[in-house]
């Protein structure tokens, strides 16, 4: 018996280390990036990555250990593989993932992973190995307890870092933190850390998860398990530890600023109350014959939970100067944009602004550079030089809010159009066929308005409306096998500069590298069929849990099952607004595998 216990603990070690180590991994790496070939990415063959690269390396090492455990169990110890048919949807998903890699739009990205993402084909397949491994090695209630407490232990260091960030004293901006992140790198690495959130004066919690959104996903997933462990802890010390940790997790979740995380956390609390009251009421009704009364009591408790959610929603909105209400209002409002299109031509550029067309044509005269234009193909205009703002303007016209400039240097002709904080720069070389756009990286580029849905709702959900609206048409282009793992950035219409600028200045300045929706990103990168397979696999677990929980007894194991279910549900709900990522996804697949394994306990078969 002792040998069996030791063997089980050894089998569980890769899963336990995934729970404890992976959320904390943070180490700078100067990575080779083959993106300079694209016009929308800066030149250079290297970039710095401080969180995701080493998370991917550590995760793949742990996956290799999981495979060794599975091989040892199956071939050497002769332990039968459990419930292999349950994973048929994932086998299909794996097949399409491999096919999408073979036919990838950018094989280097699919094989090595995208900078700051690193969800390569190996990582995606590693997720499948993780869930399969957890189902096989989780054989008892004691195993479940070890895995769940490993998750709780794994949250301690990240939330301590989160508290320093919330206090404006980000650990990663201390000498020790910088030393860890930049260890083994050149002096330029510390300058590359300037993107970190707290270091710029923002007290946003991102822990070691790279972004506050990723931290929010992890916290939403960890919180239900920690709360359930607190409730079921046998000793006082365990309850004090779990209760304190639960409070800190809630504080850090608030500190991330993730409105989605807070909303999903409240939804999970309501689900927890409903399921537990449903179970308690059913048992009391069976024992006393008061089923109808208990049903009313269950709905009363659920109603109270909903009321608390409304109170928290209103309180958070008031504390945040109506950020929630304003965000919802902005998401429902359809916008119109003044700047609609900019197209370079042979003799100048054409601007479509407020429904009007302005053809700009620079002219060199005896008195200097002039700027002529034709409005709506009929009205000839001449720009006037404004000495106050040092630019050309078309006064008393629909274009009076725009500023222009034109000049020649080294025989290269330049035209600039300014709208608010954004200046559009164009140039034409001697003998060139037409003007070209000069982007923020100083590279020649073209401006192309992309195919889109959700037009007018680009600013919805903090700019997600823009990204979703341009991603959905791409899915139709890659319907069956997708564009390849981690190729979102290469496939996304990065040259859709005008609509980026209309969405926000930050959208124009940044590079969309992810869909901000786990389901859309999967459908684009590995195909719609593969995504349907994932959804089938996840829904099967959810439906199985709901059916099983109705018949379960009110004991410690059923509490653990509820905690895992809430964590899995939280990840899936957060996936509507966030991507799968290495800061949270490995923990999710471990928990999911543990939850599936629990279906075999007490004689229950899959």
Coordinates of C-alpha atoms in Angstrom, one line a residue, residues 23-24 51 154-173 197-198 202-212 215-216 218-219 245 247-257:
X23 CA 1.9 30.9 -12.8
X24 CA 5.1 32.3 -11.2
X51 CA 6.9 36.2 -19.3
X154 CA 0.7 28.2 -6.4
X155 CA -1.4 31.4 -6.0
X156 CA 0.6 32.6 -3.0
X157 CA 3.7 34.1 -4.6
X158 CA 1.8 35.6 -7.6
X159 CA -0.8 37.4 -5.4
X160 CA 2.0 38.7 -3.2
X161 CA 3.5 40.2 -6.3
X162 CA 0.0 41.5 -7.2
X163 CA -0.3 43.3 -3.9
X164 CA 3.0 45.1 -4.5
X165 CA 1.7 46.2 -8.0
X166 CA -1.6 47.3 -6.5
X167 CA 0.4 49.4 -4.0
X168 CA 2.4 51.0 -6.8
X169 CA 5.6 49.3 -5.7
X170 CA 5.8 46.7 -8.4
X171 CA 8.2 43.9 -7.4
X172 CA 9.4 43.6 -11.0
X173 CA 10.5 47.3 -10.7
X197 CA 2.1 48.3 -16.2
X198 CA 3.0 49.4 -12.8
X202 CA -0.3 52.6 -13.3
X203 CA -1.1 50.5 -10.3
X204 CA -2.7 47.7 -12.3
X205 CA -2.3 44.1 -11.1
X206 CA -0.8 41.8 -13.6
X207 CA 1.3 39.5 -11.3
X208 CA 3.6 37.4 -13.4
X209 CA 0.9 36.9 -16.1
X210 CA 2.1 39.6 -18.6
X211 CA -1.2 41.5 -18.8
X212 CA -4.0 42.3 -16.3
X215 CA -4.1 37.8 -14.5
X216 CA -7.9 38.2 -14.3
X218 CA -6.1 33.1 -13.6
X219 CA -7.6 34.7 -10.5
X245 CA -5.9 33.7 0.6
X247 CA -9.7 37.7 0.4
X248 CA -6.3 38.5 -1.2
X249 CA -7.4 36.8 -4.4
X250 CA -10.5 39.0 -4.5
X251 CA -8.4 42.1 -3.8
X252 CA -6.0 41.3 -6.6
X253 CA -8.9 40.5 -9.0
X254 CA -10.3 44.0 -8.3
X255 CA -6.8 45.4 -8.8
X256 CA -6.5 43.9 -12.3
X257 CA -9.3 46.3 -13.4

